[in-house]
Amino acid sequence: MMANLRNLPTENPMQLASLITSKKNQIVSMALSNSEHLQMSLFTFADKETVSEEEYFGDTMYFVLEGETQINKDGKEYILKAGDVFMVPAHVLHAIGGESEFKLLQITVN
């Protein structure tokens, strides 16, 4: 299967964070790729929304676009702010969330 990018501007450049809109009491996601070897998605988390521990099939990079989040991994808490990047290796349980709204780009490579 050939990888394809989607949901990205092709006529006028835009700020990446502006492509996704937060909704109260929800985590909203938007897929930016379509490939079995690469998953790339935008996420926006409303205030106090979290994803409990999970693991991914490949190494996962988190890049915070707006706001601040925390990632809990191996019993340690990592605080990420806008502009920060962090990688979680494949098959490592981790949780992500925040006290206030934030947006991030997640890329998982298999």
mmCIF file of N, CA and C in Angstrom, residues 26-27 43-54 62 64 66-73 77-81 94-104:
data_model
loop_
_atom_site.group_PDB
_atom_site.id
_atom_site.type_symbol
_atom_site.label_atom_id
_atom_site.label_comp_id
_atom_site.label_asym_id
_atom_site.label_seq_id
_atom_site.Cartn_x
_atom_site.Cartn_y
_atom_site.Cartn_z
ATOM 1 N N GLN A 26 -13.790 16.539 25.164
ATOM 2 C CA GLN A 26 -13.451 15.545 24.149
ATOM 3 C C GLN A 26 -11.970 15.590 23.784
ATOM 4 N N ILE A 27 -11.514 14.487 23.230
ATOM 5 C CA ILE A 27 -10.229 14.416 22.542
ATOM 6 C C ILE A 27 -10.581 14.280 21.073
ATOM 7 N N PHE A 43 -3.880 15.916 17.304
ATOM 8 C CA PHE A 43 -4.805 15.725 18.417
ATOM 9 C C PHE A 43 -5.012 17.042 19.128
ATOM 10 N N THR A 44 -6.219 17.243 19.632
ATOM 11 C CA THR A 44 -6.480 18.319 20.571
ATOM 12 C C THR A 44 -7.237 17.714 21.746
ATOM 13 N N PHE A 45 -6.756 18.011 22.941
ATOM 14 C CA PHE A 45 -7.352 17.509 24.183
ATOM 15 C C PHE A 45 -8.017 18.681 24.890
ATOM 16 N N ALA A 46 -9.272 18.524 25.279
ATOM 17 C CA ALA A 46 -9.952 19.543 26.079
ATOM 18 C C ALA A 46 -9.383 19.515 27.503
ATOM 19 N N ASP A 47 -9.735 20.519 28.304
ATOM 20 C CA ASP A 47 -9.275 20.592 29.694
ATOM 21 C C ASP A 47 -9.469 19.270 30.421
ATOM 22 N N LYS A 48 -8.403 18.812 31.085
ATOM 23 C CA LYS A 48 -8.412 17.638 31.960
ATOM 24 C C LYS A 48 -8.691 16.313 31.246
ATOM 25 N N GLU A 49 -8.666 16.291 29.915
ATOM 26 C CA GLU A 49 -8.847 15.032 29.186
ATOM 27 C C GLU A 49 -7.528 14.272 29.146
ATOM 28 N N THR A 50 -7.602 12.945 29.250
ATOM 29 C CA THR A 50 -6.406 12.107 29.256
ATOM 30 C C THR A 50 -6.654 10.823 28.472
ATOM 31 N N VAL A 51 -5.566 10.187 28.074
ATOM 32 C CA VAL A 51 -5.610 8.838 27.525
ATOM 33 C C VAL A 51 -4.825 7.986 28.505
ATOM 34 N N SER A 52 -5.488 6.956 29.060
ATOM 35 C CA SER A 52 -4.803 6.101 30.028
ATOM 36 C C SER A 52 -3.720 5.294 29.324
ATOM 37 N N GLU A 53 -2.970 4.533 30.093
ATOM 38 C CA GLU A 53 -1.816 3.825 29.543
ATOM 39 C C GLU A 53 -2.160 3.019 28.296
ATOM 40 N N GLU A 54 -1.304 3.201 27.284
ATOM 41 C CA GLU A 54 -1.413 2.462 26.041
ATOM 42 C C GLU A 54 -0.014 2.315 25.463
ATOM 43 N N TYR A 62 5.962 12.680 19.925
ATOM 44 C CA TYR A 62 4.945 13.669 20.268
ATOM 45 C C TYR A 62 5.573 15.048 20.122
ATOM 46 N N VAL A 64 4.412 18.992 20.728
ATOM 47 C CA VAL A 64 3.352 19.843 21.268
ATOM 48 C C VAL A 64 3.270 21.129 20.444
ATOM 49 N N GLU A 66 0.506 23.507 20.832
ATOM 50 C CA GLU A 66 -0.052 24.557 21.687
ATOM 51 C C GLU A 66 -0.302 23.976 23.070
ATOM 52 N N GLY A 67 -0.139 24.811 24.077
ATOM 53 C CA GLY A 67 -0.448 24.405 25.435
ATOM 54 C C GLY A 67 0.657 23.588 26.078
ATOM 55 N N GLU A 68 0.249 22.760 27.042
ATOM 56 C CA GLU A 68 1.184 21.954 27.832
ATOM 57 C C GLU A 68 0.532 20.611 28.143
ATOM 58 N N THR A 69 1.314 19.552 28.118
ATOM 59 C CA THR A 69 0.813 18.218 28.436
ATOM 60 C C THR A 69 1.814 17.488 29.314
ATOM 61 N N GLN A 70 1.381 16.379 29.838
ATOM 62 C CA GLN A 70 2.303 15.520 30.573
ATOM 63 C C GLN A 70 2.185 14.111 30.028
ATOM 64 N N ILE A 71 3.335 13.447 29.953
ATOM 65 C CA ILE A 71 3.389 12.050 29.548
ATOM 66 C C ILE A 71 3.949 11.273 30.727
ATOM 67 N N ASN A 72 3.236 10.241 31.132
ATOM 68 C CA ASN A 72 3.681 9.369 32.217
ATOM 69 C C ASN A 72 4.186 8.074 31.602
ATOM 70 N N LYS A 73 5.454 7.752 31.891
ATOM 71 C CA LYS A 73 6.096 6.577 31.312
ATOM 72 C C LYS A 73 7.067 6.009 32.332
ATOM 73 N N GLU A 77 7.016 11.276 35.303
ATOM 74 C CA GLU A 77 6.175 12.262 34.627
ATOM 75 C C GLU A 77 7.057 13.238 33.860
ATOM 76 N N TYR A 78 6.748 13.417 32.588
ATOM 77 C CA TYR A 78 7.468 14.362 31.726
ATOM 78 C C TYR A 78 6.509 15.474 31.332
ATOM 79 N N ILE A 79 6.912 16.723 31.544
ATOM 80 C CA ILE A 79 6.094 17.877 31.174
ATOM 81 C C ILE A 79 6.599 18.412 29.838
ATOM 82 N N LEU A 80 5.681 18.536 28.872
ATOM 83 C CA LEU A 80 6.017 19.063 27.559
ATOM 84 C C LEU A 80 5.220 20.333 27.325
ATOM 85 N N LYS A 81 5.898 21.359 26.827
ATOM 86 C CA LYS A 81 5.264 22.636 26.498
ATOM 87 C C LYS A 81 5.330 22.852 24.993
ATOM 88 N N HIS A 94 2.449 4.035 28.194
ATOM 89 C CA HIS A 94 2.528 5.437 28.604
ATOM 90 C C HIS A 94 1.130 6.045 28.551
ATOM 91 N N ALA A 95 0.947 7.116 29.307
ATOM 92 C CA ALA A 95 -0.322 7.848 29.348
ATOM 93 C C ALA A 95 -0.039 9.310 29.032
ATOM 94 N N ILE A 96 -1.041 10.007 28.492
ATOM 95 C CA ILE A 96 -0.871 11.407 28.130
ATOM 96 C C ILE A 96 -2.125 12.182 28.500
ATOM 97 N N GLY A 97 -1.949 13.420 28.933
ATOM 98 C CA GLY A 97 -3.081 14.267 29.287
ATOM 99 C C GLY A 97 -2.604 15.600 29.799
ATOM 100 N N GLY A 98 -3.557 16.419 30.242
ATOM 101 C CA GLY A 98 -3.185 17.741 30.725
ATOM 102 C C GLY A 98 -4.287 18.399 31.520
ATOM 103 N N GLU A 99 -3.906 19.423 32.254
ATOM 104 C CA GLU A 99 -4.863 20.191 33.055
ATOM 105 C C GLU A 99 -5.670 21.153 32.186
ATOM 106 N N SER A 100 -5.044 21.662 31.117
ATOM 107 C CA SER A 100 -5.733 22.602 30.233
ATOM 108 C C SER A 100 -5.603 22.118 28.791
ATOM 109 N N GLU A 101 -6.339 22.751 27.907
ATOM 110 C CA GLU A 101 -6.367 22.360 26.498
ATOM 111 C C GLU A 101 -4.963 22.382 25.892
ATOM 112 N N PHE A 102 -4.673 21.398 25.043
ATOM 113 C CA PHE A 102 -3.418 21.381 24.298
ATOM 114 C C PHE A 102 -3.627 20.682 22.960
ATOM 115 N N LYS A 103 -2.698 20.962 22.029
ATOM 116 C CA LYS A 103 -2.698 20.346 20.708
ATOM 117 C C LYS A 103 -1.337 19.732 20.450
ATOM 118 N N LEU A 104 -1.343 18.568 19.775
ATOM 119 C CA LEU A 104 -0.061 17.934 19.474
ATOM 120 C C LEU A 104 -0.125 17.169 18.171
#
